[in-house]
Short mmCIF file of C-alpha atoms in Angstrom, two decimals:
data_model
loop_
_atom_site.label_atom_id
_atom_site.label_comp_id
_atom_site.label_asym_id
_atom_site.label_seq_id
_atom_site.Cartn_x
_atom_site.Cartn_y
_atom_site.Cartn_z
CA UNK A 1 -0.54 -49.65 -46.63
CA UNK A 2 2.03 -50.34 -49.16
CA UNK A 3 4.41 -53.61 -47.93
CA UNK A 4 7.44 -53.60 -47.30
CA UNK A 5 10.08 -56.54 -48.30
CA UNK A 6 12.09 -58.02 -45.62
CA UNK A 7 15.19 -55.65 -46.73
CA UNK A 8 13.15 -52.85 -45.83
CA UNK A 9 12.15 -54.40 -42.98
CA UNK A 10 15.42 -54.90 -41.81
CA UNK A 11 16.31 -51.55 -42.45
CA UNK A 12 13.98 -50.04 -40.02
CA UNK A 13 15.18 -52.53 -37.47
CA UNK A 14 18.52 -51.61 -37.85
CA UNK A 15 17.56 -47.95 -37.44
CA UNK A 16 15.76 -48.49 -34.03
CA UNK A 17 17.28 -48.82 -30.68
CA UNK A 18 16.99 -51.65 -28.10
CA UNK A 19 13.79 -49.76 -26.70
CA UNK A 20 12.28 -49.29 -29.59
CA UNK A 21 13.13 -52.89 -30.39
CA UNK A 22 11.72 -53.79 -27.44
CA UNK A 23 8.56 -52.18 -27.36
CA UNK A 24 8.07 -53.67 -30.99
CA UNK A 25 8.11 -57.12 -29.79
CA UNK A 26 5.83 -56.77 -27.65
CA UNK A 27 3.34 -54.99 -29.45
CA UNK A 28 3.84 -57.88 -32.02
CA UNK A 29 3.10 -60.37 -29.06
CA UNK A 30 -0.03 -58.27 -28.04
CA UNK A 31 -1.30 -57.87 -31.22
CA UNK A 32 -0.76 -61.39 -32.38
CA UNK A 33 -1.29 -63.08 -29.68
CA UNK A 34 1.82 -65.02 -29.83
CA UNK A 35 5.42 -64.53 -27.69
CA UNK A 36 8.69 -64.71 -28.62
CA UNK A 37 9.84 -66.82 -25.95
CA UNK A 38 13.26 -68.46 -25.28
CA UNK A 39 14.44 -71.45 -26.14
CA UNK A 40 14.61 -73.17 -23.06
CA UNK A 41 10.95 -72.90 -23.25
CA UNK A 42 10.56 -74.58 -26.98
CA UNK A 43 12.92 -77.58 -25.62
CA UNK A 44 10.44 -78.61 -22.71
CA UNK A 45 7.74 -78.30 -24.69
CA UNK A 46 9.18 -79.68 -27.53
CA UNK A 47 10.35 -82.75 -24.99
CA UNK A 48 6.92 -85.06 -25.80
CA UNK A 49 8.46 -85.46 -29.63
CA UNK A 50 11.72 -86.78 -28.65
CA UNK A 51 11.08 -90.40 -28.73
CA UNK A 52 10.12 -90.25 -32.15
CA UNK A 53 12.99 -88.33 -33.49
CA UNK A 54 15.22 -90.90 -31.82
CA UNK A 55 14.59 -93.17 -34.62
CA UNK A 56 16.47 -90.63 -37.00
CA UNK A 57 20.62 -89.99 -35.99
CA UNK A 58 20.82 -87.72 -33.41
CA UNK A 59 22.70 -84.72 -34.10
CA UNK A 60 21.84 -82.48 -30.87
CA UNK A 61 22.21 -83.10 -27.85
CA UNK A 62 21.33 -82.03 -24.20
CA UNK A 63 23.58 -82.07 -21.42
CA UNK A 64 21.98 -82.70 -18.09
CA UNK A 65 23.08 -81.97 -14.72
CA UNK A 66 22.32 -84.87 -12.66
CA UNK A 67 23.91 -84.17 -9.24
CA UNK A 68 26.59 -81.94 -8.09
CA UNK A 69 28.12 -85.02 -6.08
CA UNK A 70 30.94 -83.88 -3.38
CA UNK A 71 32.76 -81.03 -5.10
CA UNK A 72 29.48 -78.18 -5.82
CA UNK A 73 32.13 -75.22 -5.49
CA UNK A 74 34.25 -76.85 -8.70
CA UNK A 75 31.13 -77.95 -10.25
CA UNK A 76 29.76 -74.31 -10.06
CA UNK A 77 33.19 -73.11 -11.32
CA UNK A 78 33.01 -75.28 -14.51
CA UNK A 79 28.95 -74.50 -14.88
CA UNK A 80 29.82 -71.00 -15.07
CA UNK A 81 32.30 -71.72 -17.67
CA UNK A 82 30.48 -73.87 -19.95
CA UNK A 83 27.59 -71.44 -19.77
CA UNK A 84 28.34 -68.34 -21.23
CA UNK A 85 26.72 -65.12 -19.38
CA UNK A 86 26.50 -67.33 -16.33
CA UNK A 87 26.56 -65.24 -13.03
CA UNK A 88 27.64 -66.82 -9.67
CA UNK A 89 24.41 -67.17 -8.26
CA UNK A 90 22.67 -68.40 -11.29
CA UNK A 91 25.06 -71.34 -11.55
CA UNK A 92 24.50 -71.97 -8.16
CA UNK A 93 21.04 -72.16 -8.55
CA UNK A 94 21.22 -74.21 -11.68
CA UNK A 95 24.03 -76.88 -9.61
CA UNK A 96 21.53 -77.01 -6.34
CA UNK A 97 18.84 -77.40 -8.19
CA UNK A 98 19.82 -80.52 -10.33
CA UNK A 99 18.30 -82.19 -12.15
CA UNK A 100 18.39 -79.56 -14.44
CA UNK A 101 19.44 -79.43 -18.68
CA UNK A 102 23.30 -77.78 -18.71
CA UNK A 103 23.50 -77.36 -22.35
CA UNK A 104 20.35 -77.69 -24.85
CA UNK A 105 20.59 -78.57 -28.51
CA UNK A 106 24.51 -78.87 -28.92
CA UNK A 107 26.67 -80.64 -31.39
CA UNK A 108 27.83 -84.30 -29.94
CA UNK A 109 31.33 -83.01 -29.42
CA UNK A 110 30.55 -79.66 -27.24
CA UNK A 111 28.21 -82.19 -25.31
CA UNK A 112 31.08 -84.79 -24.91
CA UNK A 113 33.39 -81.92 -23.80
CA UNK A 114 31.51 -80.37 -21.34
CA UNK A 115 30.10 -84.01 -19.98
CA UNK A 116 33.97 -84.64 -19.40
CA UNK A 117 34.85 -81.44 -17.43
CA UNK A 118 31.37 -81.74 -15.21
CA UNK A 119 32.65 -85.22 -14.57
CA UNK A 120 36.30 -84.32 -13.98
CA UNK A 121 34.48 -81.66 -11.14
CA UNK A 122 32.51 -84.33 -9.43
CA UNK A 123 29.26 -83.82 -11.06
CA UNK A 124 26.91 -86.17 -12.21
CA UNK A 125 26.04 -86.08 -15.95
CA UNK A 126 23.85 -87.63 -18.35
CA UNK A 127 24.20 -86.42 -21.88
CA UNK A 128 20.64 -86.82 -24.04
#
C-alpha cells in the first residue's frame, strides 16, 4: 500500500461523515489497541505528575468545586454557564457531587474569573 501524507489524509477525513468518522476511530482503537479518550480522563491520570511540575510556573490551572454551600440553585446556574454544553441535570450532578474539577487546564485568568462568580453564588472553590 502506497502512503499517504497527512494532506491526503485529511482529505479523506474531510470527505467522510460523522459515522464514518466514527466507525474509524474505533476501528483505530480496536486495531491498535489504544482509545481516544477525553481529557478529563488524561488529567486524573496525569494527576500523580503534578507535584513535580509545580516547581516550573504554572500556567494552567484547575478549578475545583469544593462545596455548593447554601445557594446550589445559583451555584448550578453559574456551573452551567461557565461550562459550555452543560445541561441542567449534568450541572446538578457535577454541584451535588462536589468535590469535583469545574474547569481543567485553563489560563490563570478564566480560572480567577470563574473562581469569583462560583464564590459570588455561594460555592466553595479552590483553584489548582
Amino acid at each position: 500500500m502506497a502512503k499517504l501524507s497527512t494532506e491526503e489524509l485529511l482529505d479523506v477525513f474531510s470527505e467522510m461523515t460523522l459515522l464514518e468518522l466514527s466507525a474509524f476511530v474505533k476501528a483505530f482503537e480496536d486495531k491498535f489497541e489504544v482509545t481516544a479518550a477525553a481529557p478529563v480522563a488524561v488529567a486524573a491520570a496525569g494527576g500523580a505528575a503534578a507535584p513535580a511540575e509545580a516547581a516550573e510556573e504554572q500556567d494552567e490551572f484547575d478549578v475545583i468545586l469544593e462545596g455548593a454551600g447554601d445557594k446550589k440553585i445559583q451555584v448550578i446556574k453559574v456551573v452551567r454557564e461557565i461550562v459550555s454544553g452543560l445541561g441542567l441535570k449534568e450541572a446538578k450532578d457535577l454541584v451535588e457531587g462536589a468535590p469535583k474539577p469545574i474547569l481543567e487546564k485553563v489560563s490563570k485568568e478564566a480560572a480567577e474569573a470563574a473562581k469569583a462568580k462560583l464564590e459570588e453564588a455561594g460555592a466553595k472553590i479552590s483553584v489548582k
